[in-house]
PDB file of C-alpha atoms in Angstrom:
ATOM      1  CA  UNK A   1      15.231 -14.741  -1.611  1.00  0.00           C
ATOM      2  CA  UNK A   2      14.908 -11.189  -3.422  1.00  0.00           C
ATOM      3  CA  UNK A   3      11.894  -9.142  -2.312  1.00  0.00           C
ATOM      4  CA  UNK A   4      10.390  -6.653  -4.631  1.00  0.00           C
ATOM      5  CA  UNK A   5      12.394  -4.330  -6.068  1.00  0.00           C
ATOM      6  CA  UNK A   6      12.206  -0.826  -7.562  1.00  0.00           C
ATOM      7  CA  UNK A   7      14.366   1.583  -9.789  1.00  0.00           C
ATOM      8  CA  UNK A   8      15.075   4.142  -9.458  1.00  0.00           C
ATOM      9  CA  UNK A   9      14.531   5.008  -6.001  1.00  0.00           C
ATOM     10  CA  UNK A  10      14.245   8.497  -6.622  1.00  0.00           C
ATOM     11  CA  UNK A  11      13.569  10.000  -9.851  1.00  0.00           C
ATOM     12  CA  UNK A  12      14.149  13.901 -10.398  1.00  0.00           C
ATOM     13  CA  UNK A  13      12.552  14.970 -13.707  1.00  0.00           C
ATOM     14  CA  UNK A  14      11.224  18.323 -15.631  1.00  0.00           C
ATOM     15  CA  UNK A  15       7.751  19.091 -16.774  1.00  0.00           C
ATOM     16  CA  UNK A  16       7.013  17.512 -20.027  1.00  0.00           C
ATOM     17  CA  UNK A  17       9.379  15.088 -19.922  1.00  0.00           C
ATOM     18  CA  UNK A  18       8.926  11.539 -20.155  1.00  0.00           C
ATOM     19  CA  UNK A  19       9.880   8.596 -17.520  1.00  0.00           C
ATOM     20  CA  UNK A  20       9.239   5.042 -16.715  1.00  0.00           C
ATOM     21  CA  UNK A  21       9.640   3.111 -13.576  1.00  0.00           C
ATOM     22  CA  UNK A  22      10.883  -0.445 -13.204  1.00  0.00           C
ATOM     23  CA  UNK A  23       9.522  -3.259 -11.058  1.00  0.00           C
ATOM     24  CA  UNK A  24      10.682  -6.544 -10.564  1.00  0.00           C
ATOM     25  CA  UNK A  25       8.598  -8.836  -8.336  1.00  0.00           C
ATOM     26  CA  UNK A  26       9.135 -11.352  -6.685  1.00  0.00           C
ATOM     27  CA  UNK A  27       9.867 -14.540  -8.135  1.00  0.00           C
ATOM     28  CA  UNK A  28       6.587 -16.987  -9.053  1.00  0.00           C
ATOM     29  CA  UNK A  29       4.676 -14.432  -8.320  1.00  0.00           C
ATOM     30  CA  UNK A  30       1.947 -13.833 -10.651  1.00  0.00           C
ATOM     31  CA  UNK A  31      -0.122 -11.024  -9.910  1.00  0.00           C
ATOM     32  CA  UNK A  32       1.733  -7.550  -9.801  1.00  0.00           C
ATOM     33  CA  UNK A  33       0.165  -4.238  -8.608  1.00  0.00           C
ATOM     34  CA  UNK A  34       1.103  -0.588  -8.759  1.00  0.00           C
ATOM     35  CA  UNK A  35       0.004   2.355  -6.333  1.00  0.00           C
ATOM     36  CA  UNK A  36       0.889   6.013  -5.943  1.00  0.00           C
ATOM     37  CA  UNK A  37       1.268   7.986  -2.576  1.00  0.00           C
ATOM     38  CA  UNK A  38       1.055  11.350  -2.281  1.00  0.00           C
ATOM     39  CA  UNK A  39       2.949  12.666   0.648  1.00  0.00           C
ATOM     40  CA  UNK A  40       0.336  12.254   4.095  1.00  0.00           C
ATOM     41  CA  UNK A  41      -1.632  10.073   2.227  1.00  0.00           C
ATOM     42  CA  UNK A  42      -2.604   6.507   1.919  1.00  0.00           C
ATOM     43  CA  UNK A  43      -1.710   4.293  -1.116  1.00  0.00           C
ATOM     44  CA  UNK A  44      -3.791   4.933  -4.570  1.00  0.00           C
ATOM     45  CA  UNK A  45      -4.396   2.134  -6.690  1.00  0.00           C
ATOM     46  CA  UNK A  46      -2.889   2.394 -10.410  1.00  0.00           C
ATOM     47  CA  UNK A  47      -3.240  -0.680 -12.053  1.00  0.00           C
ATOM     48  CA  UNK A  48      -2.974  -4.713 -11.552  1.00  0.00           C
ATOM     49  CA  UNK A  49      -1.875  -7.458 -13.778  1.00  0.00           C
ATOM     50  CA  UNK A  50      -2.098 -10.940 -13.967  1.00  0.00           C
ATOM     51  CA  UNK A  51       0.476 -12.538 -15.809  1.00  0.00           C
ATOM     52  CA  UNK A  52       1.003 -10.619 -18.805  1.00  0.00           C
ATOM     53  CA  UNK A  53      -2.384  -8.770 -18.612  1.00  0.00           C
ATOM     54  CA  UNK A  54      -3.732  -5.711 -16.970  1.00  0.00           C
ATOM     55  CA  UNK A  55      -7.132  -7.120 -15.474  1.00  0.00           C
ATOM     56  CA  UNK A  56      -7.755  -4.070 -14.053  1.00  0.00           C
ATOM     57  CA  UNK A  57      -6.372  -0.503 -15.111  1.00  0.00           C
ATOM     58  CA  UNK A  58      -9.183   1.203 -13.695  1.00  0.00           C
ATOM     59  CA  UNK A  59      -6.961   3.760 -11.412  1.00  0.00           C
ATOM     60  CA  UNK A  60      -5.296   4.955 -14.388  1.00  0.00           C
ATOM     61  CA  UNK A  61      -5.782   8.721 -13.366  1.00  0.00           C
ATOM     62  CA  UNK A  62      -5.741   9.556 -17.290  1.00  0.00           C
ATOM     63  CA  UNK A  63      -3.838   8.348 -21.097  1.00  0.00           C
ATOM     64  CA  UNK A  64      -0.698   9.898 -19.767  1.00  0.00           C
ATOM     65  CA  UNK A  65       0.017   6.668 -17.993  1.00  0.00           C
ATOM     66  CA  UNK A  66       0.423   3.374 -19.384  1.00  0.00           C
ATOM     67  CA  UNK A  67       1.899   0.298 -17.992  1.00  0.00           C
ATOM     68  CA  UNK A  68       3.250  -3.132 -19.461  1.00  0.00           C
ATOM     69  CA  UNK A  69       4.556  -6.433 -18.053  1.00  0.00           C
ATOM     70  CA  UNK A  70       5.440  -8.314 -21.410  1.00  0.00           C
ATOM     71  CA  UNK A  71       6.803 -11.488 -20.468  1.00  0.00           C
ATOM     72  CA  UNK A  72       4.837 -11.864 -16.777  1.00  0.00           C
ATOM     73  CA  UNK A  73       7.553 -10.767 -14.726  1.00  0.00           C
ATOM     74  CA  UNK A  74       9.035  -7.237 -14.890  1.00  0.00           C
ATOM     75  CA  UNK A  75       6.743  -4.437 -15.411  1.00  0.00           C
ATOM     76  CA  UNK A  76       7.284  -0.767 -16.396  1.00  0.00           C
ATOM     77  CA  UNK A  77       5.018   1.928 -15.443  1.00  0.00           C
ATOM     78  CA  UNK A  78       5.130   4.614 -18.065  1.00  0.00           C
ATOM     79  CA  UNK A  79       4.543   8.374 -17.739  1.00  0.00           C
ATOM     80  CA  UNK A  80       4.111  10.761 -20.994  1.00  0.00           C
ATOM     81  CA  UNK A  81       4.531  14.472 -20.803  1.00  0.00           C
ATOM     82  CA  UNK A  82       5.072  14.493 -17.323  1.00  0.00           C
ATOM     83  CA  UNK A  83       3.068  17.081 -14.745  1.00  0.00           C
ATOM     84  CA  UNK A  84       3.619  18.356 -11.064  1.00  0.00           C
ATOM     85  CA  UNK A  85       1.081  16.340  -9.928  1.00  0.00           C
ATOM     86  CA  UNK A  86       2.504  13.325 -10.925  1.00  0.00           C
ATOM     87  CA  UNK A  87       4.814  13.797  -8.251  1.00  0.00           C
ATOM     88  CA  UNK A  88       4.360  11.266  -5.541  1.00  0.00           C
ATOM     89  CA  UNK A  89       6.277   7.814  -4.538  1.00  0.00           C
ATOM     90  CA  UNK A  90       5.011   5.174  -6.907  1.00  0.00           C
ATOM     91  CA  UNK A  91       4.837   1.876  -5.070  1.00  0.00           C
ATOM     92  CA  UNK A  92       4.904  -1.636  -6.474  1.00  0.00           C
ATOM     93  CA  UNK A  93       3.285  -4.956  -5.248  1.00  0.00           C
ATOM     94  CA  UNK A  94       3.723  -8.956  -6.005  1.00  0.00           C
ATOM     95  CA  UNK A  95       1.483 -11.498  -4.489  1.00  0.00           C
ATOM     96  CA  UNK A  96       1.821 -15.415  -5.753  1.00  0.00           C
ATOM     97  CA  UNK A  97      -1.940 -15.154  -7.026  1.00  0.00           C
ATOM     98  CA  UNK A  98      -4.239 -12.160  -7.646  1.00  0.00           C
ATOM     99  CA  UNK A  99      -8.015 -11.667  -7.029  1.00  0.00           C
ATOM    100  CA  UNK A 100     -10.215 -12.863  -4.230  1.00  0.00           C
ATOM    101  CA  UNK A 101      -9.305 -14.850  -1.900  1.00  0.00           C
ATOM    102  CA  UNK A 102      -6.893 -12.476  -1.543  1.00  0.00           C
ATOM    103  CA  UNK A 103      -3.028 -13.815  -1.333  1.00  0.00           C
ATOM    104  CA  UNK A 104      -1.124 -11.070   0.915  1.00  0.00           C
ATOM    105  CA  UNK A 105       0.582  -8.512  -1.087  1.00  0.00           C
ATOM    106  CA  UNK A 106       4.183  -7.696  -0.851  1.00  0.00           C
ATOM    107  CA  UNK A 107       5.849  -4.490  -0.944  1.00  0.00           C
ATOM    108  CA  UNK A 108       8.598  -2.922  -2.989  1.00  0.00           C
ATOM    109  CA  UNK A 109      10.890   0.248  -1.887  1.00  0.00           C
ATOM    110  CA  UNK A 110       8.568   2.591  -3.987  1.00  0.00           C
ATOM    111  CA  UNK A 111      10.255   5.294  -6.477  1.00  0.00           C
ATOM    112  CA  UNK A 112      10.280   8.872  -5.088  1.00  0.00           C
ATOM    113  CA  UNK A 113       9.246  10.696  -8.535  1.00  0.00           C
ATOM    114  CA  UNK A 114       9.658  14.719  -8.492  1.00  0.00           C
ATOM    115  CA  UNK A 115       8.655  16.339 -10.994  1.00  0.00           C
ATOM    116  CA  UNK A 116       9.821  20.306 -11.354  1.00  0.00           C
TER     117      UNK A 116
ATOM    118  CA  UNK B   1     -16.807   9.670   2.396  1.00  0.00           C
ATOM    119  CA  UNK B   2     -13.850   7.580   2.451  1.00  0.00           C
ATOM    120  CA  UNK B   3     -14.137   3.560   1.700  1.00  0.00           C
ATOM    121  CA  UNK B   4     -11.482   2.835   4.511  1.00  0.00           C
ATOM    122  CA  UNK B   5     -11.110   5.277   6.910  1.00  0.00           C
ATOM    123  CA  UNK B   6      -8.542   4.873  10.099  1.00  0.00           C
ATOM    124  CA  UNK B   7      -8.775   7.070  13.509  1.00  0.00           C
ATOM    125  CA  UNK B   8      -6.896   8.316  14.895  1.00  0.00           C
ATOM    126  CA  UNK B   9      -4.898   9.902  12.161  1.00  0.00           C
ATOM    127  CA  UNK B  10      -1.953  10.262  14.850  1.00  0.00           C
ATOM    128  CA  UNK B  11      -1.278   8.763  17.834  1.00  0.00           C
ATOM    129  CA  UNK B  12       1.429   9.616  20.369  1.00  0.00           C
ATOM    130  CA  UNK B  13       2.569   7.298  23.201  1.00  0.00           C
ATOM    131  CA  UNK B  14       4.836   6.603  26.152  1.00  0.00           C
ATOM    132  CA  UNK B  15       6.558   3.366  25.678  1.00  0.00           C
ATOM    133  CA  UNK B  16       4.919   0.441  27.332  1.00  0.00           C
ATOM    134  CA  UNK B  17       1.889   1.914  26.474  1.00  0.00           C
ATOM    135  CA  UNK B  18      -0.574  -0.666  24.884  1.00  0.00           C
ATOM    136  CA  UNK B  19      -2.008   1.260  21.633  1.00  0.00           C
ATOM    137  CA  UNK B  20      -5.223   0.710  19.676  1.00  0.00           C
ATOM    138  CA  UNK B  21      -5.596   2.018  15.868  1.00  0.00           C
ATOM    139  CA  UNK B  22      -9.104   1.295  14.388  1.00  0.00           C
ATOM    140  CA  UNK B  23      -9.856   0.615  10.698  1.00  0.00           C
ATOM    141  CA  UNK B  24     -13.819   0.901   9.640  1.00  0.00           C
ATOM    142  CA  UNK B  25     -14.706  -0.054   5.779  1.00  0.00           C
ATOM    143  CA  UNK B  26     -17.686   0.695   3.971  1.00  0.00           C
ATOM    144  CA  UNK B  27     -17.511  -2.005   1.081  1.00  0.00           C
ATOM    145  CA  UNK B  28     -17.839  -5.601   1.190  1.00  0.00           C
ATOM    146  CA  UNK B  29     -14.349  -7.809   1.432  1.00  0.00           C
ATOM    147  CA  UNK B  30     -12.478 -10.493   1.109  1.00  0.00           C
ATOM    148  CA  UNK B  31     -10.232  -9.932   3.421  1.00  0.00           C
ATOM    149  CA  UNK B  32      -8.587  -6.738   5.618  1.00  0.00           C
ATOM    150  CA  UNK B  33      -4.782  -5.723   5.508  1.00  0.00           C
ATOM    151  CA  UNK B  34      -2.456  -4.008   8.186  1.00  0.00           C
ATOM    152  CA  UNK B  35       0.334  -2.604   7.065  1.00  0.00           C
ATOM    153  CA  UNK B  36       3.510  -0.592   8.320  1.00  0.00           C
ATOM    154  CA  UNK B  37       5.394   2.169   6.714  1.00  0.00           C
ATOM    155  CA  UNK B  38       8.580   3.084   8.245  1.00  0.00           C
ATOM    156  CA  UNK B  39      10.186   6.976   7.134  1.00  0.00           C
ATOM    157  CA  UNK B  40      11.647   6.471   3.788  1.00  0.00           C
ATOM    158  CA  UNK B  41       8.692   4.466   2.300  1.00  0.00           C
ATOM    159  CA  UNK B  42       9.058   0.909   2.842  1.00  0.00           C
ATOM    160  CA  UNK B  43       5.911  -0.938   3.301  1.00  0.00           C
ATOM    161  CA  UNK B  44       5.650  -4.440   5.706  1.00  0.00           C
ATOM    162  CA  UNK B  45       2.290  -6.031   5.349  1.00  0.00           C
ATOM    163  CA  UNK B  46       1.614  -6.996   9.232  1.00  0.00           C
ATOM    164  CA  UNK B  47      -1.379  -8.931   8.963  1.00  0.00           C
ATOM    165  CA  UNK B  48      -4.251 -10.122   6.380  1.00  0.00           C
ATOM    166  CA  UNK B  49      -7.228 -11.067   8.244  1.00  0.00           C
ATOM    167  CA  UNK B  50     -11.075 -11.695   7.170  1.00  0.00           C
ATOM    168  CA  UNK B  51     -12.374 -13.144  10.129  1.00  0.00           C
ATOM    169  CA  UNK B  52     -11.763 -13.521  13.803  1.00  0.00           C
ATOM    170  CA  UNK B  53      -8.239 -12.388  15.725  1.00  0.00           C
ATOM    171  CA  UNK B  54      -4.489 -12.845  14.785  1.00  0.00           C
ATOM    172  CA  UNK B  55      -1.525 -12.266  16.811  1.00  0.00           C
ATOM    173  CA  UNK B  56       2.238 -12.028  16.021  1.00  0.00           C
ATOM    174  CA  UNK B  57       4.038 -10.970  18.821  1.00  0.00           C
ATOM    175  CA  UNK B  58       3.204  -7.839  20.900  1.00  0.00           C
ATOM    176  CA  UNK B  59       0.814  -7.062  18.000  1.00  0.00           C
ATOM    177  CA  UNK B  60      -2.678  -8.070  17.533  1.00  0.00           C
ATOM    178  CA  UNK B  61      -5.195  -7.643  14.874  1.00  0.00           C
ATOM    179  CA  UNK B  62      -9.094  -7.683  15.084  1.00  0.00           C
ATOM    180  CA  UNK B  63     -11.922  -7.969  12.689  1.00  0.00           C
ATOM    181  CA  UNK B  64     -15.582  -7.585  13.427  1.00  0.00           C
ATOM    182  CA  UNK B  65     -17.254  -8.522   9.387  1.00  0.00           C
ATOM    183  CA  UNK B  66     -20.723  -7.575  10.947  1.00  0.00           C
ATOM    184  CA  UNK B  67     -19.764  -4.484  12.231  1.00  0.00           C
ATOM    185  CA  UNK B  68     -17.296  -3.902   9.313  1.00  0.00           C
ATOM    186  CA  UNK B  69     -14.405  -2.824  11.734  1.00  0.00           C
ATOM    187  CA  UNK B  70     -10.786  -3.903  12.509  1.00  0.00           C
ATOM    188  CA  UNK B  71      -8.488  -2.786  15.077  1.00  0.00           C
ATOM    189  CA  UNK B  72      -4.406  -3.174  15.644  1.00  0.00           C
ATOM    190  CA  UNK B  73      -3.298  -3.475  18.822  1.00  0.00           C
ATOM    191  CA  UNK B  74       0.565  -3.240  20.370  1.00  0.00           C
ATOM    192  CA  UNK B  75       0.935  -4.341  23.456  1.00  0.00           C
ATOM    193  CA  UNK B  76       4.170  -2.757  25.676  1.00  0.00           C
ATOM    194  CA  UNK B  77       4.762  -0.312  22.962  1.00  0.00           C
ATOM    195  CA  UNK B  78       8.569   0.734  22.067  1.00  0.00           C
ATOM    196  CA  UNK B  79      10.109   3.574  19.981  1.00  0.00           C
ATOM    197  CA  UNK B  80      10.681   1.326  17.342  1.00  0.00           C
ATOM    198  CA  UNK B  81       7.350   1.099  16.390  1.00  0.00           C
ATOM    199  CA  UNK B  82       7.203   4.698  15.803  1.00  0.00           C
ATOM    200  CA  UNK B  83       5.569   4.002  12.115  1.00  0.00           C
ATOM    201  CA  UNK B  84       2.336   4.836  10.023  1.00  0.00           C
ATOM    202  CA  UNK B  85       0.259   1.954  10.071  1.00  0.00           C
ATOM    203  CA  UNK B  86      -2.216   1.260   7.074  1.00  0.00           C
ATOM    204  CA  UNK B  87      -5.418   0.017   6.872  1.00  0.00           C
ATOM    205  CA  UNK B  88      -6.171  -1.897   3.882  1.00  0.00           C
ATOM    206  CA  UNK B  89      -9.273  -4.002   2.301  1.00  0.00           C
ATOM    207  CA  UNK B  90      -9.172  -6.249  -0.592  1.00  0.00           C
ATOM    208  CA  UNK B  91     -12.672  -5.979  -2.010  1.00  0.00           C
ATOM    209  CA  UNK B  92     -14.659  -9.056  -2.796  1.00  0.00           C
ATOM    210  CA  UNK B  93     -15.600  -7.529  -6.188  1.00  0.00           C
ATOM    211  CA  UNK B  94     -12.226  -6.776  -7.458  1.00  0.00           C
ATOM    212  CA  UNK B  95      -8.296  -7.697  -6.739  1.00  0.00           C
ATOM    213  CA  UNK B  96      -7.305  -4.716  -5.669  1.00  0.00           C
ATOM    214  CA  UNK B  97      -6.494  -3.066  -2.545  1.00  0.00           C
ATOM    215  CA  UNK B  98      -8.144   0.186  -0.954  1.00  0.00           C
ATOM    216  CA  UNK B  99      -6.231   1.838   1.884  1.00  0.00           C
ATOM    217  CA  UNK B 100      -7.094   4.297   4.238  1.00  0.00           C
ATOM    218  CA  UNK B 101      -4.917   7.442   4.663  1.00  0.00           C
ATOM    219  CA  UNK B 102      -2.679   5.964   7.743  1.00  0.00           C
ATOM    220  CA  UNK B 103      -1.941   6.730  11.397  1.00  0.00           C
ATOM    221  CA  UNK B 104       1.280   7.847  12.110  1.00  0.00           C
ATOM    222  CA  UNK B 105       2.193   6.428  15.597  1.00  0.00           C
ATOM    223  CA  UNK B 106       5.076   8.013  17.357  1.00  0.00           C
ATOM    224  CA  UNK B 107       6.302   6.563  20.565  1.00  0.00           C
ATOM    225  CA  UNK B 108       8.617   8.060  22.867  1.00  0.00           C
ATOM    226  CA  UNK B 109      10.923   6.984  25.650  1.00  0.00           C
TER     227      UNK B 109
END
């Protein structure tokens, strides 16, 4: 009876460099959601899929960032060339189905990502 | 102007204090979220609601759809629920969710 999980919970990294964060939803679950927080703020949408698809990457903030879920389960969110900016705690989401009407959302531990 | 957009943005009580956070939305929805965030990150999702009242516990949740407003409600308040509490609408155009910036609740003994 895993919840949503997340690694690494914190990420240290340098300018430039490249990272990717790991989510594993929960099981069954098909649609799968990330977000970024910046620190006093609420939740940003990034992107959502549904099964092996991103139906909606619209909160991409730019082509630095790129996300996969290849076989419907795991997904990776990917960041290229890394800024400050990017630093924020990047949260992941499963729900059992996506889209309206909406199935709640559940919530994984986020990864703390710091970039110097 | 913010789609979602919470007041107050913090709120400090005595325990057993009943407490009120209010969510208004601008869009159209499917259905309204309430979530917690405890230090450290995690997120509980408290309630989804599109329509009428909930209740689980000493918390309560509210939605008006005309008046496009929601409020959260804990009744006999206790330290523990010192947390920021999140506003959230899933829009009826789209899957996903839009949250407003939070209201960090601190209650004291």
């Amino acid at each position: 009876g895993a919840g949503v999980s997340q690694t690494p919970s914190n990420k240290v990294t340098e300018k430039g460099k490249y990272v990717e964060l790991r989510c594993d939803p929960i099981s069954g679950h098909t649609a799968l959601y990330w977000y970024r927080q910046s620190l006093g703020q609420g939740p940003e949408f990034l992107i959502y899929f549904q099964g092996t698809g991103a139906a909606d990457d619209s909160g991409l903030p730019n082509d630095r960032f790129f996300a996969v879920r290849p076989e419907g389960s795991v997904s990776t969110l990917k960041i290229q060339r890394t800024e400050r900016g990017d630093s924020a705690v990047y949260l992941c989401a499963s729900s059992l189905i996506g889209g309206p009407p909406f199935n709640e959302q559940f919530f994984g531990p986020g990864t703390r990502l710091t970039v110097l | 102007k913010n789609e979602v957009e919470q007041s107050p943005q913090n709120l400090t009580a005595q325990e057993g204090e009943f407490i009120t956070i209010n969510c208004s939305y601008s869009v159209g929805i499917s259905a309204l979220h309430w979530l917690q965030q405890h230090p450290g990150g995690g997120i509980v999702s408290l309630f989804m609601l599109s329509s009428g009242k909930k209740k689980h516990g000493r918390l309560i949740a509210t939605i008006n759809i005309q008046e496009k407003h929601s409020s959260l409600h804990i009744t006999a308040s206790h330290p523990r629920d010192s947390a920021v509490y999140i506003c959230a609408v899933g829009e009826t155009s789209g899957s996903r969710l839009t949250f407003g910036e939070g209201t960090q609740l601190t209650v004291n003994p």
